[in-house]
mmCIF file of C-alpha atoms in Angstrom:
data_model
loop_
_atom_site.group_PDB
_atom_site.id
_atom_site.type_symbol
_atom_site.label_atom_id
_atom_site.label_comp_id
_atom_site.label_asym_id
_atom_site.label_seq_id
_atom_site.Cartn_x
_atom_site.Cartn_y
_atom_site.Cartn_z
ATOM 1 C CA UNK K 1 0.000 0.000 0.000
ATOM 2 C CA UNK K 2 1.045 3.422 -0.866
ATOM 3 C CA UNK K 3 1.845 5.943 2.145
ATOM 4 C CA UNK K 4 -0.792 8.103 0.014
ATOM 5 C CA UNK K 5 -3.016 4.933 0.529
ATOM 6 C CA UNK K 6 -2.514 4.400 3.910
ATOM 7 C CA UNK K 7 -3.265 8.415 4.633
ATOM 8 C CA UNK K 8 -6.665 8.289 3.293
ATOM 9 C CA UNK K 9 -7.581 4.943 5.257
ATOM 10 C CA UNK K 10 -6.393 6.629 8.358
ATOM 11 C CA UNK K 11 -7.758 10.018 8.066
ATOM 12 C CA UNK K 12 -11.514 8.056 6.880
ATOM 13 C CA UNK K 13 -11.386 5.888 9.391
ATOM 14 C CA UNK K 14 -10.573 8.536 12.364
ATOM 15 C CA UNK K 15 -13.029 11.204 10.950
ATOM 16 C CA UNK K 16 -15.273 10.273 8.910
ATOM 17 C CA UNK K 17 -14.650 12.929 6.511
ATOM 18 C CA UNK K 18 -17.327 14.641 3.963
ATOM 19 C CA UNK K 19 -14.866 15.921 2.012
ATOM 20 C CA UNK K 20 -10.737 14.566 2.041
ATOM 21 C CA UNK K 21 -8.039 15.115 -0.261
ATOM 22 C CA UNK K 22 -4.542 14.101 0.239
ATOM 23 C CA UNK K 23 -2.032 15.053 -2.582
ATOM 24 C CA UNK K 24 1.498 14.045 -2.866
ATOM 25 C CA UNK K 25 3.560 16.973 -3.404
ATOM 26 C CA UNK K 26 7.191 15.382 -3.081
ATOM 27 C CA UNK K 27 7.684 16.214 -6.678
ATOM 28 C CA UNK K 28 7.653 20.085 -5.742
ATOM 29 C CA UNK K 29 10.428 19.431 -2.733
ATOM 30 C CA UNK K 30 13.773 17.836 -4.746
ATOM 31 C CA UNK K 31 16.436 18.814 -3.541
ATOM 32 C CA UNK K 32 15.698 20.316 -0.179
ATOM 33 C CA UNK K 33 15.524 18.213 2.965
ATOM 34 C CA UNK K 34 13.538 15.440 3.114
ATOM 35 C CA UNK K 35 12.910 14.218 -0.233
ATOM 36 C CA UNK K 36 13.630 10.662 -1.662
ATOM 37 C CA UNK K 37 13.676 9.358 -4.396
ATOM 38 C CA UNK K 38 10.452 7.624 -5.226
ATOM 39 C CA UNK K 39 8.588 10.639 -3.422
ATOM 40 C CA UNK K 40 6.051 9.793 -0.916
ATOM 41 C CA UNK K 41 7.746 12.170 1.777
ATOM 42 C CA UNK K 42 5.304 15.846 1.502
ATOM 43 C CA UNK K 43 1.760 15.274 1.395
ATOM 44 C CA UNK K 44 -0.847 18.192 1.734
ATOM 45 C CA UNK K 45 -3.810 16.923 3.474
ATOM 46 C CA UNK K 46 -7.252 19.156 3.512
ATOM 47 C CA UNK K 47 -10.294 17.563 5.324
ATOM 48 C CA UNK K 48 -13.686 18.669 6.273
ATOM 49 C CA UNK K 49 -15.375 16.801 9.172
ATOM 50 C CA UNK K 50 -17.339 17.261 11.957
ATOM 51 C CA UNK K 51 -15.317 16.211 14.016
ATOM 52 C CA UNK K 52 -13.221 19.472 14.050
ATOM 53 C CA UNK K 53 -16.679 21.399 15.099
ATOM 54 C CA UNK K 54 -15.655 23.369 18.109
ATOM 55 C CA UNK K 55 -11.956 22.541 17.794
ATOM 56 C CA UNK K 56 -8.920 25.351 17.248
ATOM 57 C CA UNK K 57 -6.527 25.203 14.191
ATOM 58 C CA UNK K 58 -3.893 23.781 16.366
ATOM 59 C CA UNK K 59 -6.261 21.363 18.006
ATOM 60 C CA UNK K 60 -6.977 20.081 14.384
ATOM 61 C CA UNK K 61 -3.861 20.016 13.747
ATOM 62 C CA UNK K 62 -2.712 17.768 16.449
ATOM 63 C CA UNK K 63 -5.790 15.265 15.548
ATOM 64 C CA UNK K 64 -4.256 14.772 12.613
ATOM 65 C CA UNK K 65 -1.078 14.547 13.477
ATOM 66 C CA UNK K 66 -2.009 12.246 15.893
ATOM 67 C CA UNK K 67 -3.652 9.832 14.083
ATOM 68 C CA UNK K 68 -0.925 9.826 11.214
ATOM 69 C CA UNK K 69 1.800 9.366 14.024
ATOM 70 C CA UNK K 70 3.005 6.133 12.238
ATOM 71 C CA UNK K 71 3.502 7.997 8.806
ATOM 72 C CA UNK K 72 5.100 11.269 10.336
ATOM 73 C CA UNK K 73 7.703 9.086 12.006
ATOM 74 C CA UNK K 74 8.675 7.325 9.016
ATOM 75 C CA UNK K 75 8.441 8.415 5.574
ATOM 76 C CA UNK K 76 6.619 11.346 5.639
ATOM 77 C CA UNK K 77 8.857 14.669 6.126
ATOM 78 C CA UNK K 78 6.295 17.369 5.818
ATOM 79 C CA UNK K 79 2.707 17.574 6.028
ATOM 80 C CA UNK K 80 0.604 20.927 5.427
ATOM 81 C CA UNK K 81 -2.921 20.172 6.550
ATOM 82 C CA UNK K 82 -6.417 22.262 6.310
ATOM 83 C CA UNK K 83 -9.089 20.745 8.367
ATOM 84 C CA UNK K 84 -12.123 22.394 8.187
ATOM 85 C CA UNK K 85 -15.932 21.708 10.100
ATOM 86 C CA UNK K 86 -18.664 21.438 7.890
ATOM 87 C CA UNK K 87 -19.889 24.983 6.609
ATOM 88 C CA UNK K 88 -16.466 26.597 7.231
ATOM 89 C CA UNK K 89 -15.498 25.977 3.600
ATOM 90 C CA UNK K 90 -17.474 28.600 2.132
ATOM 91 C CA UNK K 91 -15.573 31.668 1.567
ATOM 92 C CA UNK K 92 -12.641 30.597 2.263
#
């Protein structure tokens, strides 16, 4: 399984997303730290679910984190992440 894979059966699993979109962005990192060859090392993450209702950024952010602990200790390097509640997605 890809680490792409494995992302998006995480992040469903944990949050039941409506909306989740994980893109592999390694390709736009060669070079700097980090990077392998291969790729699979900076993913951008953005994921609307309700369960981020109520929570901060950095909360969010630490959900996420969390649950991709496994990843960010191995071959991931960098992840950028938007994680949005339902209705926050408009206008922005």
């Amino acid at each position: 399984m890809s680490t792409k894979d494995a992302i998006l059966n995480k992040l469903r699993e944990a949050f039941i997303p409506e909306s989740l979109d994980v893109t592999d962005e390694s390709h736009l990192h060669e070079g700097h730290a980090g990077h392998r060859e291969g790729g699979e090392t900076h993913f951008r993450v953005n994921i609307v679910s309700p369960a981020f209702e109520g929570k901060s950024r950095i909360e969010r952010h630490r959900m996420v984190n969390a649950t991709l602990d496994a990843e960010l200790k191995g071959s991931v390097h960098a992840l950028a992440i938007k994680a949005q509640a339902p209705g926050e997605t408009a206008g922005r």
